[in-house]
Amino acid sequence: MVSPVYERVVVKLSGEALAGPAGFGVDQTVVETIAADIAASRRLGVEIALVVGGGNIFRGVEVSGRGVSRPTGDTMGMLATVMNSLVLEAALERNGAPATTLSSVPMPTVCDHFSRRRALDLIGEGRVVLLAGGTGNPYFTTDTTAVLRAAELDCKAVLKATNVDGVYEADPKQDKSAKRYDRLSPREALERNLKVMDSTAFALARENRMPIIVFSIREPRAIEAVLRGEGRATIVAD
Ligand code: UDP
């Protein structure tokens, strides 16, 4: 059996990763594929916490100034992440990976409230923990949530699933000759102004020396491949 590269990780999925070709909402076929990938990764022995965005349903910044305040819009965005987490929780259980959603926004009739202690206990029991509700605060993103929780839960890396197979010097969709990096330091990423995560998330990762692995979720079994050290990805680390 291959030893996984990291023994405990946060996997960050954008809400759009669940949307499929429609670009919004939840595509059940896509959800099943991702859940099977995470279940296979869990079988490698990797402990996994999952942070899912909400952009396939709602982003606070999109309604800000249009009759809804930014904090209220952000709250709606955080609720969207809870919906996505519940969809994935069910799919993970169907795929044989016991999973529990914890929310940073208290909603006791829906799921348990996040605490570091509770999350660590569940991870220790071998469950995949879905960290819903973002940080619980407006003006933040789920990228920031992923890095924050990875640091709190003593994870060894954040696996950031995107639509491209790593970090490029320019948008590869617009510039076909853009250079792709296999590895780069956070300092280089900053100096070259390369977009890895939003600035708050990236600053937190730098301060806590948290490696960020950027890869494409569009590849089959992408998460498992990264954890086996075989996937195509950019590693952002010192
Ligand atoms: N959000 C928030 N605080 C957080 C995390 C998320 O207010 O700590 C809100 C914010 O409105 C954000 C939305 O939830 O736009 C969805 O999260 P995100 O944009 O990170 O989702 P993704 O782009 O990954 O799908």
CSV table of C-alpha atoms and ligand atoms in Angstrom, one decimal:
chain,number,residue,atom,x,y,z
A,1,MET,CA,0.0,0.0,0.0
A,2,VAL,CA,1.3,3.5,-0.9
A,3,SER,CA,1.9,5.8,2.1
A,4,PRO,CA,0.0,9.0,1.6
A,5,VAL,CA,2.0,12.2,1.4
A,6,TYR,CA,0.0,13.9,4.2
A,7,GLU,CA,-1.7,12.1,7.1
A,8,ARG,CA,-4.3,14.8,7.9
A,9,VAL,CA,-5.6,17.5,5.4
A,10,VAL,CA,-8.3,20.0,4.8
A,11,VAL,CA,-9.8,19.6,1.3
A,12,LYS,CA,-11.3,22.8,0.0
A,13,LEU,CA,-13.9,22.5,-2.7
A,14,SER,CA,-15.4,25.6,-4.3
A,15,GLY,CA,-19.2,25.5,-4.5
A,16,GLU,CA,-18.8,25.6,-8.3
A,17,ALA,CA,-17.1,22.2,-8.2
A,18,LEU,CA,-20.5,20.7,-7.3
A,19,ALA,CA,-22.4,22.6,-10.0
A,20,GLY,CA,-21.4,20.6,-13.1
A,21,PRO,CA,-22.0,22.0,-16.6
A,22,ALA,CA,-24.9,24.2,-15.5
A,23,GLY,CA,-22.5,26.3,-13.4
A,24,PHE,CA,-25.0,26.7,-10.6
A,25,GLY,CA,-26.9,24.5,-8.1
A,26,VAL,CA,-25.9,20.9,-7.4
A,27,ASP,CA,-25.2,18.2,-10.0
A,28,GLN,CA,-25.7,14.9,-8.3
A,29,THR,CA,-23.5,12.9,-10.7
A,30,VAL,CA,-20.6,15.3,-10.0
A,31,VAL,CA,-21.3,15.1,-6.2
A,32,GLU,CA,-21.1,11.2,-6.4
A,33,THR,CA,-17.8,11.3,-8.2
A,34,ILE,CA,-16.3,13.7,-5.7
A,35,ALA,CA,-17.6,11.7,-2.8
A,36,ALA,CA,-16.1,8.5,-4.2
A,37,ASP,CA,-12.8,10.2,-4.6
A,38,ILE,CA,-12.9,11.4,-0.9
A,39,ALA,CA,-14.0,7.9,0.3
A,40,ALA,CA,-11.0,6.4,-1.6
A,41,SER,CA,-8.7,9.0,-0.1
A,42,ARG,CA,-10.0,8.1,3.3
A,43,ARG,CA,-9.2,4.4,2.7
A,44,LEU,CA,-5.6,5.4,2.1
A,45,GLY,CA,-5.6,6.3,5.8
A,46,VAL,CA,-5.7,10.0,5.4
A,47,GLU,CA,-7.7,12.0,7.9
A,48,ILE,CA,-9.9,14.5,6.1
A,49,ALA,CA,-11.7,17.7,7.0
A,50,LEU,CA,-13.7,19.1,4.1
A,51,VAL,CA,-14.6,22.8,3.5
A,52,VAL,CA,-17.1,23.5,0.8
A,53,GLY,CA,-17.8,26.9,-0.6
A,54,GLY,CA,-21.2,28.2,-1.6
A,55,GLY,CA,-20.6,30.0,-4.8
A,56,ASN,CA,-22.8,27.6,-6.8
A,57,ILE,CA,-25.8,29.0,-4.7
A,58,PHE,CA,-24.9,32.3,-3.3
A,59,ARG,CA,-22.1,34.8,-2.7
A,60,GLY,CA,-22.7,37.7,-0.3
A,61,VAL,CA,-20.7,40.2,-2.4
A,62,GLU,CA,-23.1,39.7,-5.3
A,63,VAL,CA,-26.1,41.1,-3.5
A,64,SER,CA,-24.3,43.7,-1.4
A,65,GLY,CA,-25.8,47.2,-2.1
A,66,ARG,CA,-28.8,45.7,-3.9
A,67,GLY,CA,-31.3,45.9,-1.0
A,68,VAL,CA,-29.4,43.5,1.2
A,69,SER,CA,-26.4,44.5,3.4
A,70,ARG,CA,-23.1,42.8,2.9
A,71,PRO,CA,-23.2,41.1,6.3
A,72,THR,CA,-26.7,39.7,5.6
A,73,GLY,CA,-25.6,38.6,2.1
A,74,ASP,CA,-22.6,36.9,3.6
A,75,THR,CA,-24.8,35.1,6.1
A,76,MET,CA,-26.8,33.8,3.1
A,77,GLY,CA,-23.5,32.6,1.5
A,78,MET,CA,-22.6,30.8,4.7
A,79,LEU,CA,-26.0,29.1,4.7
A,80,ALA,CA,-25.3,28.0,1.1
A,81,THR,CA,-22.1,26.2,2.4
A,82,VAL,CA,-24.3,24.3,4.9
A,83,MET,CA,-26.6,23.1,2.1
A,84,ASN,CA,-23.5,21.9,0.0
A,85,SER,CA,-22.0,20.2,3.1
A,86,LEU,CA,-25.2,18.3,3.8
A,87,VAL,CA,-25.4,17.1,0.1
A,88,LEU,CA,-21.8,15.9,0.4
A,89,GLU,CA,-22.3,14.3,3.8
A,90,ALA,CA,-25.0,12.1,2.5
A,91,ALA,CA,-23.0,11.2,-0.6
A,92,LEU,CA,-20.0,10.3,1.5
A,93,GLU,CA,-22.1,8.0,3.7
A,94,ARG,CA,-23.5,6.4,0.5
A,95,ASN,CA,-19.9,5.8,-0.6
A,96,GLY,CA,-18.9,4.1,2.7
A,97,ALA,CA,-17.2,7.0,4.3
A,98,PRO,CA,-18.8,8.0,7.7
A,99,ALA,CA,-19.2,11.8,7.7
A,100,THR,CA,-20.4,14.5,10.0
A,101,THR,CA,-21.2,18.1,9.3
A,102,LEU,CA,-20.2,20.7,11.9
A,103,SER,CA,-21.4,24.3,11.4
A,104,SER,CA,-19.7,27.5,12.5
A,105,VAL,CA,-23.1,29.1,12.4
A,106,PRO,CA,-25.1,27.5,15.2
A,107,MET,CA,-28.1,25.6,13.9
A,108,PRO,CA,-28.8,22.8,16.4
A,109,THR,CA,-31.7,21.2,14.6
A,110,VAL,CA,-29.6,20.8,11.4
A,111,CYS,CA,-26.1,19.8,12.6
A,112,ASP,CA,-23.7,20.1,15.5
A,113,HIS,CA,-21.9,23.3,16.2
A,114,PHE,CA,-18.2,23.5,15.2
A,115,SER,CA,-15.7,23.3,18.0
A,116,ARG,CA,-12.0,22.3,17.7
A,117,ARG,CA,-12.5,19.6,20.3
A,118,ARG,CA,-15.5,18.0,18.6
A,119,ALA,CA,-13.9,18.1,15.2
A,120,LEU,CA,-10.7,16.4,16.5
A,121,ASP,CA,-12.8,13.7,18.3
A,122,LEU,CA,-14.7,13.0,15.1
A,123,ILE,CA,-11.5,12.9,13.0
A,124,GLY,CA,-10.0,10.6,15.6
A,125,GLU,CA,-13.0,8.2,15.1
A,126,GLY,CA,-12.2,8.0,11.4
A,127,ARG,CA,-15.0,10.2,10.2
A,128,VAL,CA,-14.8,12.8,7.5
A,129,VAL,CA,-15.7,16.1,9.0
A,130,LEU,CA,-17.5,18.7,6.9
A,131,LEU,CA,-16.8,22.2,8.2
A,132,ALA,CA,-19.8,24.2,7.1
A,133,GLY,CA,-20.8,27.8,7.6
A,134,GLY,CA,-17.4,29.3,6.8
A,135,THR,CA,-15.7,31.0,9.7
A,136,GLY,CA,-19.1,32.1,11.0
A,137,ASN,CA,-18.3,35.7,10.2
A,138,PRO,CA,-19.1,38.0,7.3
A,139,TYR,CA,-16.4,39.4,5.0
A,140,PHE,CA,-14.5,36.1,5.0
A,141,THR,CA,-14.3,33.3,2.4
A,142,THR,CA,-14.2,29.6,2.6
A,143,ASP,CA,-10.6,29.7,1.4
A,144,THR,CA,-9.8,31.5,4.6
A,145,THR,CA,-11.9,29.0,6.5
A,146,ALA,CA,-9.9,26.1,5.0
A,147,VAL,CA,-6.6,27.6,6.1
A,148,LEU,CA,-7.9,28.6,9.5
A,149,ARG,CA,-9.3,25.2,10.3
A,150,ALA,CA,-6.3,23.4,8.9
A,151,ALA,CA,-4.1,25.3,11.3
A,152,GLU,CA,-6.5,24.7,14.2
A,153,LEU,CA,-6.8,21.0,13.5
A,154,ASP,CA,-3.1,20.4,13.0
A,155,CYS,CA,-3.5,19.5,9.4
A,156,LYS,CA,-0.4,19.1,7.2
A,157,ALA,CA,-1.8,20.8,4.1
A,158,VAL,CA,-4.7,22.4,2.4
A,159,LEU,CA,-5.7,20.7,-0.8
A,160,LYS,CA,-7.4,23.4,-2.9
A,161,ALA,CA,-9.5,21.9,-5.7
A,162,THR,CA,-9.9,24.2,-8.7
A,163,ASN,CA,-10.7,24.0,-12.4
A,164,VAL,CA,-7.1,24.1,-13.5
A,165,ASP,CA,-4.2,21.8,-12.7
A,166,GLY,CA,-2.1,24.2,-10.7
A,167,VAL,CA,-0.8,27.8,-10.4
A,168,TYR,CA,0.1,29.6,-13.7
A,169,GLU,CA,1.9,32.9,-14.2
A,170,ALA,CA,-1.2,34.1,-16.2
A,171,ASP,CA,-4.7,32.7,-16.8
A,172,PRO,CA,-4.1,29.6,-19.0
A,173,LYS,CA,-7.5,30.0,-20.6
A,174,GLN,CA,-6.4,33.3,-22.0
A,175,ASP,CA,-2.7,32.8,-22.5
A,176,LYS,CA,-1.9,29.3,-23.8
A,177,SER,CA,1.8,29.8,-23.3
A,178,ALA,CA,1.5,30.8,-19.6
A,179,LYS,CA,4.1,29.0,-17.4
A,180,ARG,CA,2.8,26.5,-14.9
A,181,TYR,CA,4.6,25.9,-11.6
A,182,ASP,CA,5.1,22.4,-10.0
A,183,ARG,CA,6.3,24.0,-6.8
A,184,LEU,CA,6.7,27.5,-5.6
A,185,SER,CA,7.4,29.3,-2.3
A,186,PRO,CA,4.7,31.6,-0.8
A,187,ARG,CA,7.3,34.4,-1.1
A,188,GLU,CA,7.6,33.8,-4.9
A,189,ALA,CA,3.8,33.6,-5.2
A,190,LEU,CA,3.5,37.0,-3.5
A,191,GLU,CA,6.4,38.7,-5.4
A,192,ARG,CA,5.1,37.5,-8.8
A,193,ASN,CA,1.5,38.4,-7.8
A,194,LEU,CA,0.3,34.8,-8.5
A,195,LYS,CA,-3.2,34.1,-7.4
A,196,VAL,CA,-3.3,31.0,-5.1
A,197,MET,CA,-6.1,32.0,-2.7
A,198,ASP,CA,-7.6,35.3,-1.6
A,199,SER,CA,-5.2,37.6,0.2
A,200,THR,CA,-6.5,36.9,3.7
A,201,ALA,CA,-6.4,33.1,3.2
A,202,PHE,CA,-2.9,33.4,1.7
A,203,ALA,CA,-1.5,35.6,4.5
A,204,LEU,CA,-2.8,33.1,7.1
A,205,ALA,CA,-1.2,30.2,5.2
A,206,ARG,CA,2.1,32.0,5.0
A,207,GLU,CA,2.1,32.9,8.7
A,208,ASN,CA,1.3,29.3,9.7
A,209,ARG,CA,3.6,27.7,7.2
A,210,MET,CA,0.6,25.8,5.8
A,211,PRO,CA,1.4,24.1,2.4
A,212,ILE,CA,-1.3,24.7,-0.2
A,213,ILE,CA,-1.7,22.2,-3.0
A,214,VAL,CA,-3.6,23.5,-6.0
A,215,PHE,CA,-5.0,20.9,-8.4
A,216,SER,CA,-7.9,20.3,-10.8
A,217,ILE,CA,-11.0,18.5,-9.5
A,218,ARG,CA,-11.9,17.8,-13.1
A,219,GLU,CA,-9.4,14.9,-13.3
A,220,PRO,CA,-10.6,11.5,-12.2
A,221,ARG,CA,-9.8,10.6,-8.6
A,222,ALA,CA,-7.9,13.9,-8.4
A,223,ILE,CA,-7.8,14.1,-4.5
A,224,GLU,CA,-6.6,10.5,-4.1
A,225,ALA,CA,-3.9,11.1,-6.7
A,226,VAL,CA,-2.6,14.1,-4.9
A,227,LEU,CA,-2.5,12.3,-1.6
A,228,ARG,CA,-0.6,9.4,-3.3
A,229,GLY,CA,1.9,12.0,-4.5
A,230,GLU,CA,1.0,11.1,-8.1
A,231,GLY,CA,-1.4,13.9,-9.1
A,232,ARG,CA,-0.6,16.9,-11.3
A,233,ALA,CA,-0.6,19.9,-8.9
A,234,THR,CA,1.3,23.0,-7.8
A,235,ILE,CA,2.7,22.8,-4.2
A,236,VAL,CA,2.9,26.2,-2.6
A,237,ALA,CA,5.2,25.7,0.4
A,238,ASP,CA,8.6,26.8,1.8
B,1,UDP,N1,-18.9,33.5,3.6
B,1,UDP,C1,-18.7,34.3,4.7
B,1,UDP,N2,-17.8,34.0,5.7
B,1,UDP,C2,-17.0,33.0,5.6
B,1,UDP,C3,-17.1,32.1,4.5
B,1,UDP,C4,-18.1,32.4,3.5
B,1,UDP,O1,-19.4,35.3,4.8
B,1,UDP,O2,-16.2,32.7,6.6
B,1,UDP,C5,-19.9,33.8,2.6
B,1,UDP,C6,-19.5,34.8,1.6
B,1,UDP,O3,-20.6,35.5,1.2
B,1,UDP,C7,-19.0,33.9,0.4
B,1,UDP,C8,-20.0,32.8,0.5
B,1,UDP,O4,-20.2,32.6,1.9
B,1,UDP,O5,-19.1,34.6,-0.8
B,1,UDP,C9,-19.6,31.5,-0.2
B,1,UDP,O6,-18.3,31.2,0.1
B,1,UDP,P1,-17.1,31.3,-1.0
B,1,UDP,O7,-17.3,32.5,-1.8
B,1,UDP,O8,-15.8,31.2,-0.3
B,1,UDP,O9,-17.5,30.0,-1.9
B,1,UDP,P2,-16.7,29.4,-3.1
B,1,UDP,O10,-16.2,30.6,-4.0
B,1,UDP,O11,-15.6,28.6,-2.6
B,1,UDP,O12,-17.8,28.6,-3.8
